[in-house]
Coordinates of C-alpha atoms and ligand atoms in Angstrom, one line a residue:
M434 CA -64.3 94.4 136.1
A435 CA -63.6 97.7 137.7
Q436 CA -60.2 98.2 139.3
P437 CA -60.3 97.2 143.0
K438 CA -60.5 100.1 145.4
Y439 CA -57.8 98.6 147.7
T440 CA -54.7 96.7 146.6
T441 CA -51.7 95.3 148.4
H442 CA -48.6 97.6 148.6
H443 CA -46.2 97.5 145.8
G444 CA -43.9 94.4 146.2
M445 CA -46.2 92.7 148.7
V446 CA -48.3 89.8 147.6
D447 CA -51.2 87.7 148.8
I448 CA -50.5 84.0 149.0
L449 CA -53.8 82.6 147.7
P450 CA -55.4 79.3 148.5
D451 CA -54.4 77.9 145.1
E452 CA -50.7 78.4 146.0
I453 CA -50.8 77.5 149.7
R454 CA -50.1 73.8 149.4
K455 CA -46.6 74.4 148.1
W456 CA -46.0 76.7 151.1
H457 CA -47.3 74.0 153.5
F458 CA -45.2 71.4 151.8
L459 CA -42.0 73.5 152.1
E460 CA -42.7 74.5 155.7
D461 CA -43.4 70.9 156.7
L462 CA -40.2 69.7 154.9
I463 CA -38.1 72.4 156.7
R464 CA -39.6 71.4 160.1
T465 CA -39.1 67.7 159.5
E466 CA -35.5 68.0 158.3
A467 CA -34.6 70.6 161.0
E468 CA -35.7 68.0 163.6
K469 CA -33.5 65.4 162.0
F470 CA -30.6 67.8 162.4
N471 CA -31.7 68.5 166.0
F472 CA -32.6 72.2 165.5
E473 CA -35.4 73.9 167.4
E474 CA -37.7 76.5 166.1
I475 CA -37.6 80.1 167.3
R476 CA -40.3 82.7 166.6
T477 CA -39.6 86.4 167.3
P478 CA -41.9 89.4 166.8
I479 CA -42.4 90.9 163.3
M480 CA -41.2 94.3 164.7
E481 CA -38.0 95.1 166.4
Q482 CA -36.4 98.2 167.8
T483 CA -34.8 100.3 165.1
E484 CA -31.6 100.5 167.2
L485 CA -31.1 96.7 167.2
I486 CA -31.2 96.5 163.4
V487 CA -29.0 99.5 162.9
R488 CA -26.4 98.2 165.4
G489 CA -26.7 94.6 164.3
L490 CA -26.5 95.0 160.6
G491 CA -24.4 98.2 160.4
Q492 CA -25.3 101.8 159.6
M493 CA -23.7 101.6 156.1
T494 CA -25.4 98.5 154.8
D495 CA -27.9 98.8 152.0
I496 CA -30.6 97.4 154.2
V497 CA -30.2 99.9 157.0
S498 CA -29.4 102.9 154.9
K499 CA -32.3 102.6 152.5
E500 CA -34.4 99.5 152.8
I501 CA -36.0 99.4 156.3
F502 CA -39.6 100.1 156.9
S503 CA -39.6 102.1 160.1
F504 CA -42.1 104.1 162.1
S505 CA -42.5 105.5 165.6
R506 CA -45.2 105.5 168.1
G507 CA -44.7 107.8 171.1
E508 CA -41.1 107.4 172.2
D509 CA -40.7 104.0 170.6
N510 CA -39.0 103.4 167.2
Y511 CA -40.0 100.2 165.3
V512 CA -38.8 98.5 162.2
L513 CA -40.4 95.6 160.3
R514 CA -37.7 93.0 160.5
P515 CA -35.6 92.9 157.4
E516 CA -33.8 89.6 158.4
L517 CA -33.7 87.4 161.4
T518 CA -30.2 86.9 162.5
A519 CA -30.1 90.1 164.6
P520 CA -33.5 89.4 166.1
V521 CA -32.6 85.8 167.0
V522 CA -29.4 87.1 168.6
R523 CA -31.4 89.6 170.5
A524 CA -33.7 86.8 171.7
Y525 CA -30.8 84.7 172.6
V526 CA -29.2 87.4 174.8
E527 CA -32.5 88.7 176.3
N528 CA -33.7 85.2 177.2
R529 CA -30.3 83.9 178.3
L530 CA -30.6 81.0 176.0
D531 CA -26.9 80.3 176.6
Q532 CA -28.0 79.0 180.1
R533 CA -29.7 76.1 178.4
G534 CA -26.2 74.7 178.0
G535 CA -24.3 73.6 174.9
S536 CA -24.6 75.3 171.6
Q537 CA -28.1 76.5 170.6
K538 CA -29.3 75.2 167.3
L539 CA -32.2 77.4 166.2
Y540 CA -34.3 77.6 163.0
Y541 CA -36.9 79.9 161.8
I542 CA -39.5 80.4 159.0
G543 CA -41.3 83.7 158.4
P544 CA -41.8 87.0 156.6
M545 CA -39.2 89.7 156.3
F546 CA -39.6 93.3 155.0
R547 CA -37.2 95.3 152.8
A548 CA -38.1 98.4 150.8
E549 CA -36.3 97.3 147.7
R550 CA -37.3 98.0 144.1
P551 CA -39.6 95.1 143.4
Q552 CA -38.7 92.8 140.4
K553 CA -38.7 89.1 139.7
G554 CA -37.4 87.3 142.9
R555 CA -37.4 90.5 144.8
Q556 CA -40.3 91.6 147.0
R557 CA -40.9 94.0 149.8
Q558 CA -42.4 91.4 151.9
F559 CA -40.8 88.0 151.3
H560 CA -40.2 84.8 153.3
Q561 CA -37.1 83.2 154.6
F562 CA -36.2 80.1 156.4
G563 CA -32.9 79.8 158.1
L564 CA -30.9 78.6 161.0
E565 CA -28.3 79.7 163.5
I566 CA -25.8 77.7 165.6
M567 CA -24.9 79.9 168.6
G568 CA -21.9 79.2 170.8
S569 CA -19.5 77.2 168.6
S570 CA -16.5 78.5 166.7
D571 CA -15.7 75.0 165.4
A572 CA -15.7 74.7 161.6
I573 CA -17.9 71.6 162.1
A574 CA -20.8 74.1 162.9
D575 CA -20.1 75.9 159.6
A576 CA -20.2 72.6 157.8
E577 CA -23.5 71.5 159.5
V578 CA -25.2 74.8 158.6
I579 CA -24.2 74.5 155.0
A580 CA -25.1 70.8 154.9
F581 CA -28.6 71.6 156.1
M582 CA -29.0 74.3 153.5
I583 CA -27.8 72.0 150.7
H584 CA -29.9 69.1 152.1
I585 CA -33.2 71.1 151.7
Y586 CA -32.5 71.9 148.0
R587 CA -31.4 68.4 147.3
K588 CA -34.5 66.9 148.9
I589 CA -36.7 69.1 146.7
G590 CA -34.7 68.2 143.6
I591 CA -33.2 71.6 142.9
K592 CA -29.9 70.5 141.5
N593 CA -28.8 73.3 139.3
T594 CA -27.0 75.3 142.0
T595 CA -23.6 76.5 142.9
L596 CA -22.3 76.9 146.4
K597 CA -19.9 79.9 146.5
L598 CA -17.5 80.0 149.5
N599 CA -15.1 82.5 150.9
S600 CA -13.5 83.6 154.1
I601 CA -13.6 87.2 155.0
G602 CA -11.4 86.6 158.0
D603 CA -11.2 88.3 161.4
P604 CA -11.6 92.0 161.8
E605 CA -7.8 92.7 162.0
S606 CA -7.1 90.9 158.7
R607 CA -10.1 92.7 157.2
E608 CA -8.9 96.1 158.2
K609 CA -5.5 95.4 156.6
Y610 CA -7.2 94.3 153.5
K611 CA -9.6 97.3 153.4
A612 CA -6.6 99.6 153.4
A613 CA -5.0 97.6 150.5
L614 CA -8.2 97.6 148.6
K615 CA -8.7 101.4 149.0
A616 CA -5.1 102.0 147.9
H617 CA -5.8 100.0 144.8
L618 CA -9.1 101.7 144.0
K619 CA -8.1 105.3 144.9
P620 CA -6.2 106.2 141.7
N621 CA -9.4 105.3 139.7
F622 CA -11.9 106.7 142.2
E623 CA -13.5 109.0 139.6
K624 CA -14.0 106.0 137.2
L625 CA -15.9 103.9 139.8
S626 CA -19.7 103.8 139.7
E627 CA -21.7 106.2 141.8
V628 CA -22.7 103.4 144.3
S629 CA -19.1 102.3 144.7
Q630 CA -17.9 105.8 145.2
K631 CA -20.4 106.1 148.0
R632 CA -19.1 102.8 149.5
F633 CA -15.5 103.7 149.2
E634 CA -15.0 105.3 152.6
N635 CA -17.3 103.3 154.9
N636 CA -18.0 100.0 153.2
P637 CA -15.2 99.3 150.6
L638 CA -15.6 95.5 150.8
R639 CA -19.1 95.8 149.2
I640 CA -17.5 97.3 146.1
L641 CA -16.3 93.7 145.4
D642 CA -19.8 92.5 144.8
S643 CA -20.8 95.5 142.7
K644 CA -22.8 94.5 139.6
E645 CA -21.9 97.8 137.8
E646 CA -20.0 97.3 134.5
E647 CA -17.7 100.2 135.1
D648 CA -16.4 98.7 138.3
R649 CA -15.4 95.4 136.7
P650 CA -11.8 96.2 135.6
F651 CA -10.9 97.5 139.0
I652 CA -12.5 94.6 140.9
E653 CA -10.8 92.1 138.7
T654 CA -7.3 93.5 139.4
A655 CA -8.0 94.1 143.1
P656 CA -5.8 92.4 145.7
L657 CA -7.4 89.3 147.1
L658 CA -8.8 89.1 150.7
T659 CA -7.6 85.5 150.9
N660 CA -4.0 86.8 150.8
Y661 CA -4.6 88.9 153.9
L662 CA -6.1 86.3 156.2
S663 CA -4.5 85.6 159.5
E664 CA -3.2 82.1 160.3
T665 CA -6.2 81.3 162.5
S666 CA -8.6 82.4 159.7
V667 CA -6.8 80.3 157.1
N668 CA -6.9 77.3 159.4
H669 CA -10.6 77.7 160.1
Y670 CA -11.4 78.2 156.4
T671 CA -9.2 75.1 155.5
K672 CA -11.2 73.0 158.0
V673 CA -14.6 74.2 156.5
K674 CA -13.4 73.2 153.0
E675 CA -12.2 69.8 154.3
Y676 CA -15.5 69.0 156.0
L677 CA -17.5 70.0 153.0
G678 CA -15.2 67.8 150.9
D679 CA -15.9 64.9 153.4
L680 CA -19.6 65.5 153.1
G681 CA -19.5 65.4 149.3
I682 CA -20.7 69.0 149.0
P683 CA -19.2 70.7 146.0
F684 CA -18.3 74.4 146.2
V685 CA -16.5 77.0 144.3
E686 CA -14.2 79.4 146.0
D687 CA -15.1 83.0 145.3
P688 CA -12.6 85.5 146.7
Y689 CA -14.9 88.4 145.8
L690 CA -17.8 87.1 147.9
V691 CA -18.6 89.4 150.7
R692 CA -22.0 89.5 152.4
G693 CA -24.3 92.5 152.8
M694 CA -24.2 92.7 156.5
D695 CA -21.4 94.1 158.6
Y696 CA -21.6 91.4 161.3
Y697 CA -20.0 88.6 159.2
T698 CA -16.6 87.2 160.1
E699 CA -14.6 84.2 158.7
T700 CA -16.8 81.9 156.5
A701 CA -19.1 83.5 154.0
F702 CA -21.2 81.5 151.5
E703 CA -24.0 81.9 149.0
L704 CA -26.0 79.4 147.1
I705 CA -26.9 80.6 143.6
S706 CA -29.0 79.3 140.8
P707 CA -28.7 80.2 137.1
D708 CA -32.5 79.7 136.8
L709 CA -33.3 82.8 138.9
G710 CA -32.1 85.6 136.5
A711 CA -30.7 88.8 137.9
Q712 CA -31.6 87.9 141.5
D713 CA -29.7 84.7 141.5
A714 CA -29.1 84.0 145.2
L715 CA -31.2 81.2 146.7
A716 CA -29.6 81.5 150.1
G717 CA -26.7 82.9 151.9
G718 CA -25.0 83.0 155.2
G719 CA -21.8 82.9 157.2
R720 CA -20.1 83.2 160.5
Y721 CA -20.8 86.2 162.8
D722 CA -18.6 85.8 165.8
L723 CA -18.9 89.5 166.9
L724 CA -22.6 90.1 166.7
V725 CA -23.7 88.7 170.1
E726 CA -21.2 90.9 171.9
E727 CA -22.1 93.8 169.7
I728 CA -25.6 93.8 170.9
G729 CA -24.8 93.3 174.5
G730 CA -24.3 89.6 175.1
M731 CA -21.2 87.6 176.1
P732 CA -18.7 87.0 173.3
T733 CA -20.4 84.1 171.5
P734 CA -19.3 82.7 168.1
A735 CA -22.1 81.9 165.8
V736 CA -22.9 80.8 162.2
G737 CA -26.1 80.7 160.2
F738 CA -27.8 81.1 156.8
A739 CA -31.1 82.4 155.4
A740 CA -32.9 81.3 152.3
G741 CA -35.5 83.0 150.2
M742 CA -38.7 80.9 150.0
E743 CA -40.2 82.7 147.0
R744 CA -36.9 82.2 145.1
L745 CA -36.9 78.5 145.9
F746 CA -40.4 78.4 144.3
I747 CA -39.1 80.2 141.2
A748 CA -36.3 77.7 140.9
C749 CA -38.9 74.9 141.2
E750 CA -41.0 76.4 138.5
E751 CA -38.1 76.8 136.1
M752 CA -37.2 73.1 136.7
G753 CA -40.8 71.8 136.4
I754 CA -40.8 70.7 140.0
H755 CA -44.3 70.6 141.5
L756 CA -44.4 71.0 145.3
G757 CA -47.4 69.9 147.4
S758 CA -50.3 67.6 146.5
E759 CA -53.5 68.7 144.9
K760 CA -56.3 69.9 147.1
K761 CA -58.9 67.2 147.7
V762 CA -61.6 66.2 150.1
D763 CA -62.7 62.7 151.0
V764 CA -66.5 63.2 151.0
Y765 CA -68.9 65.8 149.6
I766 CA -72.5 65.5 151.0
V767 CA -74.9 66.6 148.3
T768 CA -78.2 67.7 150.1
L769 CA -81.6 68.5 148.7
G770 CA -84.1 70.2 151.1
D771 CA -83.8 71.5 154.7
A772 CA -84.1 68.1 156.4
A773 CA -81.3 66.7 154.3
R774 CA -79.1 69.8 155.0
K775 CA -79.5 69.3 158.7
W776 CA -78.7 65.5 158.3
G777 CA -75.7 66.5 156.2
L778 CA -74.5 68.9 158.9
L779 CA -74.6 66.1 161.5
Q780 CA -72.9 63.5 159.3
L781 CA -70.1 65.9 158.5
S782 CA -69.1 66.0 162.1
A783 CA -69.5 62.2 162.4
L784 CA -67.1 61.7 159.4
R785 CA -64.6 64.3 160.7
E786 CA -64.6 62.6 164.1
K787 CA -63.4 59.5 162.3
G788 CA -60.6 61.4 160.5
I789 CA -62.4 61.8 157.2
S790 CA -62.3 65.2 155.5
A791 CA -65.8 66.2 154.5
T792 CA -67.8 69.2 153.2
M793 CA -71.2 70.2 151.9
D794 CA -72.9 73.0 150.0
Y795 CA -73.8 76.2 152.1
M796 CA -75.7 78.0 149.3
G797 CA -78.8 75.8 148.8
R798 CA -77.7 75.1 145.2
S799 CA -79.3 72.6 142.8
M800 CA -78.1 69.0 142.7
K801 CA -76.3 69.6 139.4
A802 CA -74.5 72.6 140.8
Q803 CA -73.5 70.7 143.9
M804 CA -72.1 67.8 141.9
K805 CA -70.1 70.2 139.8
D806 CA -68.8 71.7 143.1
A807 CA -67.9 68.2 144.4
N808 CA -65.8 67.7 141.2
R809 CA -64.2 71.1 141.6
E810 CA -63.3 70.3 145.2
N811 CA -61.8 67.0 144.0
A812 CA -64.1 65.0 146.2
R813 CA -63.3 61.2 146.3
F814 CA -66.9 60.3 147.2
A815 CA -70.2 62.0 147.2
I816 CA -73.2 61.1 149.4
I817 CA -76.5 62.3 147.8
V818 CA -79.4 62.8 150.2
G819 CA -82.9 64.1 149.7
E820 CA -86.2 63.6 151.5
N821 CA -86.8 60.0 150.1
E822 CA -83.3 58.9 151.0
L823 CA -83.9 60.1 154.6
K824 CA -87.2 58.2 154.8
E825 CA -85.7 55.0 153.4
G826 CA -82.4 55.3 155.3
K827 CA -80.5 54.5 152.1
F828 CA -78.3 57.0 150.3
T829 CA -76.7 57.3 146.9
F830 CA -73.0 56.8 147.5
R831 CA -71.0 57.9 144.4
D832 CA -67.4 57.0 143.8
M833 CA -66.3 60.1 141.9
V834 CA -63.2 58.6 140.4
K835 CA -64.8 55.4 139.1
S836 CA -68.1 57.1 138.4
E837 CA -70.0 54.2 140.1
E838 CA -73.0 54.5 142.4
M839 CA -74.4 52.3 145.1
L840 CA -77.5 52.6 147.4
L841 CA -76.3 52.2 150.9
S842 CA -77.2 52.9 154.5
F843 CA -74.9 55.4 156.3
K844 CA -73.5 52.5 158.3
E845 CA -72.6 50.7 155.1
I846 CA -71.1 53.9 153.8
L847 CA -68.8 54.1 156.8
N848 CA -67.8 50.5 156.2
V849 CA -66.7 51.4 152.7
L850 CA -64.8 54.4 153.9
F851 CA -62.8 52.5 156.4
Ligands
LIG1611 P1 -29.9 88.0 152.9 O1 -30.6 88.0 154.2 O2 -29.9 89.3 152.2 O3 -28.6 87.3 153.0 O4 -30.9 87.1 152.0 C1 -31.0 85.7 152.1 C2 -31.9 85.2 151.0 O5 -33.2 85.8 151.1 C3 -31.4 85.6 149.6 O6 -30.5 84.7 149.1 C4 -32.7 85.6 148.8 O7 -33.0 84.2 148.5 C5 -33.7 86.0 149.9 N1 -34.1 87.5 149.7 C6 -33.4 88.5 150.2 N2 -34.0 89.7 149.8 C7 -35.1 89.3 149.2 C8 -36.2 90.1 148.6 N3 -36.3 91.4 148.6 N4 -37.2 89.4 148.0 C9 -37.2 88.0 147.9 N5 -36.2 87.3 148.4 C10 -35.2 87.9 149.1

């Protein structure tokens, strides 16, 4: 076949009917489980103001500096949302969700856009689910967020995961640490990788999660952020660990774990899987006590996580976990001739009215082709109708699984179906 004239953009994929059932399964599971945790769904627009994302995530982050899809129309600047924490916070502030009282427990599911170099587990349009608890600084909220995240992977049966945990402290402790880190790296500045050299001035913490070999020796000998935490941060972190222990959620402390966005404070975590290859993060999150104020709201502590849905599916494939049931239909009406087709059309709606899924051929194909189609559609039963059947009022009713046929009136067929 000739090459198609139009294709999707690099790193953006169609989700085809053959794959859609696993998406439905996962989306249903997230909704059901989020309800159990008493979270409510929030949906925000696909596009946001550029300024929100730049302010929210930080000018120097990888996402803002090189990965956002942006465009303008007249005076307005738009970006395709690269993540949902900043948009959810915008919605929280704009709609005065704090006025609803108590802490707001929000979840979301939807597409995000980042102009990254596509590879396995990394797309330019991908999907995340995630949640945010706004209005609580209590370590219980951190534990609940992590518990939900772990709960989803456990429900699905993805067991081969590691929860990495760290505290990046409050801004004051972090400033002190940044100075110490820079003093440690400075004598070897020339030996650092090019990316790390770029990060040195404005985003030195990110050097800690550099994947470049040449940075390794300097990272391994770097001072630890943990040793620079204030008493309040240490206490908060200790509580988070205590609650996770109580909940039976194993974790590994990783003093080098820093998250990509500037808005994080205190708890930072990531769930990784060895089954994913180079892009090994299934999900990540943390506390962002400063973000609400940063974008114009009242000071509001908050914590959340986001998980990549495509990566969850990759992990499932690696583990041989099949999500979602096979496509099937209860009844396929095989029709021969115009009168039968018209009869079929009416009976389809009668069956659907009663809650039975039903379909028929729209292409005027032969009986053989229609039976083949009924098999392909995984039909449980077929009703075969031609002129004679219409005259007699008796139809061939075929059990496609048992390969048995009976001659029945439509009323009798309905009796079998219920
Ligand atoms: P982040 O918002 O960067 O913390 O990402 C949260 C999760 O989203 C990651 O752990 C990944 O599972 C997923 N993710 C992030 N970027 C991509 C991408 N470009 N393609 C696919 N999944 C992604």
